[in-house]
């Protein structure tokens, strides 16, 4: 005869475990994503920027009456990954997940804005791949030689698609990113890009082959790294003080 567990069972289980019959059992279903209100506010602010051109094209892929794709935003664990955020396929067709790294809870709004537009570009590149692979558009990558080399020609020197993405960002999107985050931060349409915001844009590529193999000098990289870390941690470094506002969720 099976003996039922005691009704007064008191087991304190560690995070990631659930008490079942007085035994802590490891959860097999991942917890639902946690919303990131700060990043969501930034996303909405992007839609009202005066900055047009390529940024408007990217945003329109995911927002508006004609949008064919969707992006979910959350905050959570990226494991040992030191990135501020990561873009991945959600498992639902034409839907992507952007997850911000919970290990950087003090990141300023400017830091998150920079990461968000960087990740949106990754998602945009994924829509181009979809257009090529599923719609037969052989010209989808015409503006981005690195992506054409990776996806179509199979001649890219790395097997990691992120490396090709980052090369395309470094080649074609630094000033687009810089202008967007400058307008986001200052609230003023951009006529001339402030080098600080260009440093922030480059900082989103720190640690990638595209960054390491760029024409940036070591002095440039030291300055960019300091600016990026100042905003990521919301702490002064040397002569740099955070420009963005605290973005605690």
PDB file of C-alpha atoms in Angstrom:
ATOM      1  CA  UNK A   1       0.000   0.000   0.000  1.00  0.00           C
ATOM      2  CA  UNK A   2       1.351   3.431  -1.005  1.00  0.00           C
ATOM      3  CA  UNK A   3       1.792   5.771   1.926  1.00  0.00           C
ATOM      4  CA  UNK A   4       0.756   9.344   1.120  1.00  0.00           C
ATOM      5  CA  UNK A   5       3.202  12.132   1.929  1.00  0.00           C
ATOM      6  CA  UNK A   6       2.650  13.978   5.173  1.00  0.00           C
ATOM      7  CA  UNK A   7       0.284  16.905   4.846  1.00  0.00           C
ATOM      8  CA  UNK A   8       2.545  19.135   6.908  1.00  0.00           C
ATOM      9  CA  UNK A   9       5.586  18.621   4.650  1.00  0.00           C
ATOM     10  CA  UNK A  10       7.844  21.700   4.708  1.00  0.00           C
ATOM     11  CA  UNK A  11      10.620  21.658   2.157  1.00  0.00           C
ATOM     12  CA  UNK A  12      12.476  24.817   1.163  1.00  0.00           C
ATOM     13  CA  UNK A  13      13.552  24.254  -2.432  1.00  0.00           C
ATOM     14  CA  UNK A  14      16.246  26.224  -4.220  1.00  0.00           C
ATOM     15  CA  UNK A  15      15.335  28.405  -7.215  1.00  0.00           C
ATOM     16  CA  UNK A  16      14.728  26.200 -10.229  1.00  0.00           C
ATOM     17  CA  UNK A  17      13.250  23.368  -8.132  1.00  0.00           C
ATOM     18  CA  UNK A  18       9.679  22.600  -7.089  1.00  0.00           C
ATOM     19  CA  UNK A  19       8.514  20.620  -4.062  1.00  0.00           C
ATOM     20  CA  UNK A  20       6.636  17.460  -5.069  1.00  0.00           C
ATOM     21  CA  UNK A  21       5.708  15.004  -2.312  1.00  0.00           C
ATOM     22  CA  UNK A  22       8.289  16.504   0.020  1.00  0.00           C
ATOM     23  CA  UNK A  23      11.051  16.165  -2.586  1.00  0.00           C
ATOM     24  CA  UNK A  24      12.687  19.024  -4.489  1.00  0.00           C
ATOM     25  CA  UNK A  25      12.384  18.211  -8.191  1.00  0.00           C
ATOM     26  CA  UNK A  26      14.274  20.212 -10.813  1.00  0.00           C
ATOM     27  CA  UNK A  27      11.995  22.240 -13.063  1.00  0.00           C
ATOM     28  CA  UNK A  28      11.976  21.001 -16.639  1.00  0.00           C
ATOM     29  CA  UNK A  29       9.920  23.855 -18.041  1.00  0.00           C
ATOM     30  CA  UNK A  30      11.831  27.137 -18.346  1.00  0.00           C
ATOM     31  CA  UNK A  31      10.279  30.019 -16.436  1.00  0.00           C
ATOM     32  CA  UNK A  32       8.310  32.492 -18.531  1.00  0.00           C
ATOM     33  CA  UNK A  33      10.288  35.510 -19.746  1.00  0.00           C
ATOM     34  CA  UNK A  34      10.288  38.508 -17.475  1.00  0.00           C
ATOM     35  CA  UNK A  35       9.155  41.783 -19.039  1.00  0.00           C
ATOM     36  CA  UNK A  36      11.676  44.596 -19.379  1.00  0.00           C
ATOM     37  CA  UNK A  37       9.651  47.816 -18.940  1.00  0.00           C
ATOM     38  CA  UNK A  38      12.654  50.035 -19.552  1.00  0.00           C
ATOM     39  CA  UNK A  39      13.524  48.407 -22.877  1.00  0.00           C
ATOM     40  CA  UNK A  40       9.869  48.482 -23.890  1.00  0.00           C
ATOM     41  CA  UNK A  41       9.725  52.231 -23.187  1.00  0.00           C
ATOM     42  CA  UNK A  42      12.831  52.705 -25.317  1.00  0.00           C
ATOM     43  CA  UNK A  43      11.274  50.718 -28.149  1.00  0.00           C
ATOM     44  CA  UNK A  44       8.224  52.970 -28.135  1.00  0.00           C
ATOM     45  CA  UNK A  45      10.488  56.041 -28.136  1.00  0.00           C
ATOM     46  CA  UNK A  46      12.245  54.747 -31.268  1.00  0.00           C
ATOM     47  CA  UNK A  47       8.962  54.874 -33.173  1.00  0.00           C
ATOM     48  CA  UNK A  48       8.697  58.633 -32.629  1.00  0.00           C
ATOM     49  CA  UNK A  49      12.248  59.550 -33.699  1.00  0.00           C
ATOM     50  CA  UNK A  50      12.620  62.002 -36.551  1.00  0.00           C
ATOM     51  CA  UNK A  51      15.565  59.961 -37.828  1.00  0.00           C
ATOM     52  CA  UNK A  52      14.288  58.272 -40.989  1.00  0.00           C
ATOM     53  CA  UNK A  53      15.839  56.324 -43.849  1.00  0.00           C
ATOM     54  CA  UNK A  54      17.165  52.905 -42.989  1.00  0.00           C
ATOM     55  CA  UNK A  55      16.049  53.051 -39.350  1.00  0.00           C
ATOM     56  CA  UNK A  56      12.453  53.633 -40.424  1.00  0.00           C
ATOM     57  CA  UNK A  57      12.709  50.707 -42.826  1.00  0.00           C
ATOM     58  CA  UNK A  58      13.988  48.428 -40.048  1.00  0.00           C
ATOM     59  CA  UNK A  59      11.316  49.476 -37.554  1.00  0.00           C
ATOM     60  CA  UNK A  60       8.528  49.119 -40.116  1.00  0.00           C
ATOM     61  CA  UNK A  61       9.381  45.431 -40.485  1.00  0.00           C
ATOM     62  CA  UNK A  62       8.191  44.878 -36.916  1.00  0.00           C
ATOM     63  CA  UNK A  63       5.652  47.641 -36.242  1.00  0.00           C
ATOM     64  CA  UNK A  64       2.647  49.056 -38.009  1.00  0.00           C
ATOM     65  CA  UNK A  65      -0.245  47.775 -40.069  1.00  0.00           C
ATOM     66  CA  UNK A  66       2.001  46.263 -42.728  1.00  0.00           C
ATOM     67  CA  UNK A  67       4.470  44.592 -40.356  1.00  0.00           C
ATOM     68  CA  UNK A  68       5.061  40.926 -41.171  1.00  0.00           C
ATOM     69  CA  UNK A  69       7.426  40.215 -38.288  1.00  0.00           C
ATOM     70  CA  UNK A  70       7.299  40.520 -34.510  1.00  0.00           C
ATOM     71  CA  UNK A  71       9.849  41.081 -31.741  1.00  0.00           C
ATOM     72  CA  UNK A  72       9.340  40.076 -28.112  1.00  0.00           C
ATOM     73  CA  UNK A  73      11.453  41.862 -25.490  1.00  0.00           C
ATOM     74  CA  UNK A  74      12.301  40.430 -22.088  1.00  0.00           C
ATOM     75  CA  UNK A  75      15.085  40.289 -19.505  1.00  0.00           C
ATOM     76  CA  UNK A  76      16.696  37.106 -18.257  1.00  0.00           C
ATOM     77  CA  UNK A  77      19.769  34.930 -18.072  1.00  0.00           C
ATOM     78  CA  UNK A  78      22.158  34.672 -21.001  1.00  0.00           C
ATOM     79  CA  UNK A  79      24.244  32.072 -19.189  1.00  0.00           C
ATOM     80  CA  UNK A  80      27.939  32.837 -19.368  1.00  0.00           C
ATOM     81  CA  UNK A  81      27.401  35.227 -22.266  1.00  0.00           C
ATOM     82  CA  UNK A  82      28.724  38.690 -21.448  1.00  0.00           C
ATOM     83  CA  UNK A  83      26.609  40.430 -24.110  1.00  0.00           C
ATOM     84  CA  UNK A  84      24.150  43.053 -22.964  1.00  0.00           C
ATOM     85  CA  UNK A  85      21.411  41.458 -25.061  1.00  0.00           C
ATOM     86  CA  UNK A  86      20.819  38.635 -27.509  1.00  0.00           C
ATOM     87  CA  UNK A  87      18.474  38.048 -30.449  1.00  0.00           C
ATOM     88  CA  UNK A  88      17.158  34.577 -31.279  1.00  0.00           C
ATOM     89  CA  UNK A  89      14.341  32.877 -33.146  1.00  0.00           C
ATOM     90  CA  UNK A  90      11.350  32.422 -30.875  1.00  0.00           C
ATOM     91  CA  UNK A  91      10.208  29.130 -32.399  1.00  0.00           C
ATOM     92  CA  UNK A  92       7.213  30.935 -33.873  1.00  0.00           C
ATOM     93  CA  UNK A  93       7.485  31.811 -37.561  1.00  0.00           C
ATOM     94  CA  UNK A  94       8.629  35.381 -38.181  1.00  0.00           C
ATOM     95  CA  UNK A  95       8.896  36.153 -34.476  1.00  0.00           C
ATOM     96  CA  UNK A  96      12.171  36.951 -32.725  1.00  0.00           C
ATOM     97  CA  UNK A  97      13.119  37.281 -29.069  1.00  0.00           C
ATOM     98  CA  UNK A  98      15.426  39.967 -27.735  1.00  0.00           C
ATOM     99  CA  UNK A  99      16.561  39.127 -24.207  1.00  0.00           C
ATOM    100  CA  UNK A 100      18.472  41.656 -22.125  1.00  0.00           C
ATOM    101  CA  UNK A 101      21.129  40.272 -19.815  1.00  0.00           C
ATOM    102  CA  UNK A 102      19.960  40.299 -16.199  1.00  0.00           C
ATOM    103  CA  UNK A 103      23.593  40.506 -15.082  1.00  0.00           C
ATOM    104  CA  UNK A 104      23.613  44.231 -15.931  1.00  0.00           C
ATOM    105  CA  UNK A 105      20.759  45.626 -13.813  1.00  0.00           C
ATOM    106  CA  UNK A 106      22.330  49.095 -13.622  1.00  0.00           C
ATOM    107  CA  UNK A 107      22.573  49.722 -17.362  1.00  0.00           C
ATOM    108  CA  UNK A 108      21.440  53.224 -18.290  1.00  0.00           C
ATOM    109  CA  UNK A 109      18.662  53.949 -20.742  1.00  0.00           C
ATOM    110  CA  UNK A 110      21.326  54.990 -23.266  1.00  0.00           C
ATOM    111  CA  UNK A 111      23.138  51.674 -22.852  1.00  0.00           C
ATOM    112  CA  UNK A 112      19.915  49.759 -23.401  1.00  0.00           C
ATOM    113  CA  UNK A 113      18.915  51.937 -26.353  1.00  0.00           C
ATOM    114  CA  UNK A 114      22.228  51.158 -28.026  1.00  0.00           C
ATOM    115  CA  UNK A 115      21.829  47.433 -27.393  1.00  0.00           C
ATOM    116  CA  UNK A 116      18.221  47.462 -28.555  1.00  0.00           C
ATOM    117  CA  UNK A 117      18.923  49.033 -31.923  1.00  0.00           C
ATOM    118  CA  UNK A 118      21.893  46.665 -32.370  1.00  0.00           C
ATOM    119  CA  UNK A 119      19.606  43.684 -31.731  1.00  0.00           C
ATOM    120  CA  UNK A 120      16.911  45.091 -34.001  1.00  0.00           C
ATOM    121  CA  UNK A 121      19.475  45.112 -36.798  1.00  0.00           C
ATOM    122  CA  UNK A 122      20.223  41.440 -36.127  1.00  0.00           C
ATOM    123  CA  UNK A 123      16.490  40.721 -36.386  1.00  0.00           C
ATOM    124  CA  UNK A 124      16.325  42.799 -39.582  1.00  0.00           C
ATOM    125  CA  UNK A 125      19.100  40.713 -41.114  1.00  0.00           C
ATOM    126  CA  UNK A 126      17.117  37.615 -40.196  1.00  0.00           C
ATOM    127  CA  UNK A 127      14.148  38.992 -42.136  1.00  0.00           C
ATOM    128  CA  UNK A 128      16.416  39.390 -45.168  1.00  0.00           C
ATOM    129  CA  UNK A 129      17.432  35.760 -44.812  1.00  0.00           C
ATOM    130  CA  UNK A 130      13.759  34.821 -44.667  1.00  0.00           C
ATOM    131  CA  UNK A 131      13.096  36.873 -47.792  1.00  0.00           C
ATOM    132  CA  UNK A 132      15.900  35.077 -49.622  1.00  0.00           C
ATOM    133  CA  UNK A 133      15.302  31.546 -48.346  1.00  0.00           C
ATOM    134  CA  UNK A 134      11.509  31.421 -48.318  1.00  0.00           C
ATOM    135  CA  UNK A 135      10.540  34.037 -50.912  1.00  0.00           C
ATOM    136  CA  UNK A 136      13.338  33.415 -53.392  1.00  0.00           C
ATOM    137  CA  UNK A 137      14.629  37.005 -53.349  1.00  0.00           C
ATOM    138  CA  UNK A 138      18.178  36.573 -54.638  1.00  0.00           C
ATOM    139  CA  UNK A 139      18.805  40.310 -54.165  1.00  0.00           C
ATOM    140  CA  UNK A 140      17.986  40.365 -50.439  1.00  0.00           C
ATOM    141  CA  UNK A 141      21.641  40.782 -49.459  1.00  0.00           C
ATOM    142  CA  UNK A 142      22.817  43.022 -52.294  1.00  0.00           C
ATOM    143  CA  UNK A 143      23.586  45.900 -49.894  1.00  0.00           C
ATOM    144  CA  UNK A 144      25.514  43.691 -47.471  1.00  0.00           C
ATOM    145  CA  UNK A 145      28.420  41.769 -49.026  1.00  0.00           C
ATOM    146  CA  UNK A 146      29.271  39.963 -45.779  1.00  0.00           C
ATOM    147  CA  UNK A 147      25.750  38.522 -45.547  1.00  0.00           C
ATOM    148  CA  UNK A 148      25.711  37.554 -49.226  1.00  0.00           C
ATOM    149  CA  UNK A 149      29.065  35.844 -48.740  1.00  0.00           C
ATOM    150  CA  UNK A 150      27.753  33.915 -45.742  1.00  0.00           C
ATOM    151  CA  UNK A 151      24.236  32.936 -46.785  1.00  0.00           C
ATOM    152  CA  UNK A 152      24.355  32.701 -50.579  1.00  0.00           C
ATOM    153  CA  UNK A 153      27.946  32.250 -51.754  1.00  0.00           C
ATOM    154  CA  UNK A 154      29.063  30.141 -48.774  1.00  0.00           C
ATOM    155  CA  UNK A 155      32.468  31.840 -48.904  1.00  0.00           C
ATOM    156  CA  UNK A 156      32.483  33.730 -45.600  1.00  0.00           C
ATOM    157  CA  UNK A 157      35.592  32.893 -43.516  1.00  0.00           C
ATOM    158  CA  UNK A 158      33.565  32.167 -40.363  1.00  0.00           C
ATOM    159  CA  UNK A 159      30.865  29.556 -39.781  1.00  0.00           C
ATOM    160  CA  UNK A 160      29.115  31.845 -37.259  1.00  0.00           C
ATOM    161  CA  UNK A 161      26.347  33.986 -38.815  1.00  0.00           C
ATOM    162  CA  UNK A 162      26.776  36.551 -36.038  1.00  0.00           C
ATOM    163  CA  UNK A 163      30.260  37.350 -37.375  1.00  0.00           C
ATOM    164  CA  UNK A 164      28.802  38.194 -40.783  1.00  0.00           C
ATOM    165  CA  UNK A 165      26.038  40.224 -39.119  1.00  0.00           C
ATOM    166  CA  UNK A 166      28.556  42.197 -37.102  1.00  0.00           C
ATOM    167  CA  UNK A 167      30.699  42.928 -40.148  1.00  0.00           C
ATOM    168  CA  UNK A 168      27.617  44.287 -41.923  1.00  0.00           C
ATOM    169  CA  UNK A 169      26.767  46.426 -38.885  1.00  0.00           C
ATOM    170  CA  UNK A 170      30.328  47.793 -38.747  1.00  0.00           C
ATOM    171  CA  UNK A 171      30.297  48.552 -42.477  1.00  0.00           C
ATOM    172  CA  UNK A 172      26.823  49.989 -42.908  1.00  0.00           C
ATOM    173  CA  UNK A 173      25.139  50.884 -39.618  1.00  0.00           C
ATOM    174  CA  UNK A 174      27.477  52.729 -37.245  1.00  0.00           C
ATOM    175  CA  UNK A 175      26.287  56.216 -38.199  1.00  0.00           C
ATOM    176  CA  UNK A 176      22.647  55.074 -38.405  1.00  0.00           C
ATOM    177  CA  UNK A 177      22.888  53.718 -34.871  1.00  0.00           C
ATOM    178  CA  UNK A 178      24.751  56.783 -33.615  1.00  0.00           C
ATOM    179  CA  UNK A 179      22.182  59.219 -35.018  1.00  0.00           C
ATOM    180  CA  UNK A 180      19.289  57.219 -33.572  1.00  0.00           C
ATOM    181  CA  UNK A 181      20.668  57.010 -30.043  1.00  0.00           C
ATOM    182  CA  UNK A 182      21.793  60.639 -30.150  1.00  0.00           C
ATOM    183  CA  UNK A 183      18.269  61.782 -30.985  1.00  0.00           C
ATOM    184  CA  UNK A 184      16.867  59.385 -28.379  1.00  0.00           C
ATOM    185  CA  UNK A 185      19.131  60.813 -25.692  1.00  0.00           C
ATOM    186  CA  UNK A 186      18.981  64.519 -26.590  1.00  0.00           C
ATOM    187  CA  UNK A 187      15.458  64.746 -27.990  1.00  0.00           C
ATOM    188  CA  UNK A 188      16.824  66.813 -30.863  1.00  0.00           C
ATOM    189  CA  UNK A 189      16.930  65.793 -34.544  1.00  0.00           C
ATOM    190  CA  UNK A 190      20.498  65.102 -35.571  1.00  0.00           C
ATOM    191  CA  UNK A 191      22.332  67.338 -38.015  1.00  0.00           C
ATOM    192  CA  UNK A 192      25.879  66.420 -36.977  1.00  0.00           C
ATOM    193  CA  UNK A 193      26.683  63.198 -35.131  1.00  0.00           C
ATOM    194  CA  UNK A 194      28.449  63.711 -31.813  1.00  0.00           C
ATOM    195  CA  UNK A 195      31.510  61.393 -31.702  1.00  0.00           C
ATOM    196  CA  UNK A 196      30.360  60.172 -28.279  1.00  0.00           C
ATOM    197  CA  UNK A 197      27.355  58.445 -29.825  1.00  0.00           C
ATOM    198  CA  UNK A 198      29.474  56.979 -32.579  1.00  0.00           C
ATOM    199  CA  UNK A 199      31.647  55.511 -29.809  1.00  0.00           C
ATOM    200  CA  UNK A 200      28.532  54.014 -28.222  1.00  0.00           C
ATOM    201  CA  UNK A 201      27.545  52.445 -31.534  1.00  0.00           C
ATOM    202  CA  UNK A 202      31.005  50.941 -31.972  1.00  0.00           C
ATOM    203  CA  UNK A 203      30.908  49.786 -28.356  1.00  0.00           C
ATOM    204  CA  UNK A 204      27.994  47.485 -29.157  1.00  0.00           C
ATOM    205  CA  UNK A 205      30.437  45.522 -31.334  1.00  0.00           C
ATOM    206  CA  UNK A 206      33.162  45.239 -28.709  1.00  0.00           C
ATOM    207  CA  UNK A 207      34.499  41.688 -28.503  1.00  0.00           C
ATOM    208  CA  UNK A 208      33.532  40.766 -32.058  1.00  0.00           C
ATOM    209  CA  UNK A 209      35.867  40.067 -35.018  1.00  0.00           C
ATOM    210  CA  UNK A 210      34.333  43.057 -36.808  1.00  0.00           C
ATOM    211  CA  UNK A 211      35.470  45.290 -33.951  1.00  0.00           C
ATOM    212  CA  UNK A 212      38.866  43.658 -33.517  1.00  0.00           C
ATOM    213  CA  UNK A 213      39.641  43.852 -37.251  1.00  0.00           C
ATOM    214  CA  UNK A 214      38.331  47.378 -37.785  1.00  0.00           C
ATOM    215  CA  UNK A 215      40.437  50.445 -38.508  1.00  0.00           C
ATOM    216  CA  UNK A 216      39.971  51.669 -34.946  1.00  0.00           C
ATOM    217  CA  UNK A 217      43.228  52.466 -33.196  1.00  0.00           C
ATOM    218  CA  UNK A 218      44.013  51.121 -29.746  1.00  0.00           C
ATOM    219  CA  UNK A 219      43.393  54.613 -28.395  1.00  0.00           C
ATOM    220  CA  UNK A 220      39.953  54.544 -30.024  1.00  0.00           C
ATOM    221  CA  UNK A 221      39.211  51.128 -28.537  1.00  0.00           C
ATOM    222  CA  UNK A 222      40.289  52.187 -25.062  1.00  0.00           C
ATOM    223  CA  UNK A 223      38.029  55.239 -25.225  1.00  0.00           C
ATOM    224  CA  UNK A 224      35.096  53.258 -26.655  1.00  0.00           C
ATOM    225  CA  UNK A 225      35.460  50.545 -24.038  1.00  0.00           C
ATOM    226  CA  UNK A 226      35.462  53.087 -21.237  1.00  0.00           C
ATOM    227  CA  UNK A 227      32.373  54.878 -22.591  1.00  0.00           C
ATOM    228  CA  UNK A 228      30.505  51.597 -23.058  1.00  0.00           C
ATOM    229  CA  UNK A 229      31.307  50.308 -19.574  1.00  0.00           C
ATOM    230  CA  UNK A 230      30.396  53.637 -17.963  1.00  0.00           C
ATOM    231  CA  UNK A 231      26.888  53.440 -19.436  1.00  0.00           C
ATOM    232  CA  UNK A 232      26.536  49.685 -18.905  1.00  0.00           C
ATOM    233  CA  UNK A 233      27.369  49.889 -15.201  1.00  0.00           C
ATOM    234  CA  UNK A 234      26.132  53.447 -14.608  1.00  0.00           C
ATOM    235  CA  UNK A 235      29.424  54.295 -12.899  1.00  0.00           C
ATOM    236  CA  UNK A 236      32.077  56.913 -13.704  1.00  0.00           C
ATOM    237  CA  UNK A 237      35.309  55.634 -15.221  1.00  0.00           C
ATOM    238  CA  UNK A 238      38.184  58.096 -15.339  1.00  0.00           C
ATOM    239  CA  UNK A 239      36.859  61.283 -16.911  1.00  0.00           C
ATOM    240  CA  UNK A 240      33.713  59.571 -18.195  1.00  0.00           C
ATOM    241  CA  UNK A 241      30.438  59.922 -16.314  1.00  0.00           C
ATOM    242  CA  UNK A 242      27.137  58.302 -17.338  1.00  0.00           C
ATOM    243  CA  UNK A 243      25.083  60.344 -19.792  1.00  0.00           C
ATOM    244  CA  UNK A 244      22.006  58.128 -19.726  1.00  0.00           C
ATOM    245  CA  UNK A 245      19.485  57.969 -16.925  1.00  0.00           C
ATOM    246  CA  UNK A 246      19.161  54.988 -14.549  1.00  0.00           C
ATOM    247  CA  UNK A 247      17.095  52.246 -16.085  1.00  0.00           C
ATOM    248  CA  UNK A 248      16.247  49.986 -13.155  1.00  0.00           C
ATOM    249  CA  UNK A 249      13.324  47.617 -13.694  1.00  0.00           C
TER     250      UNK A 249
END
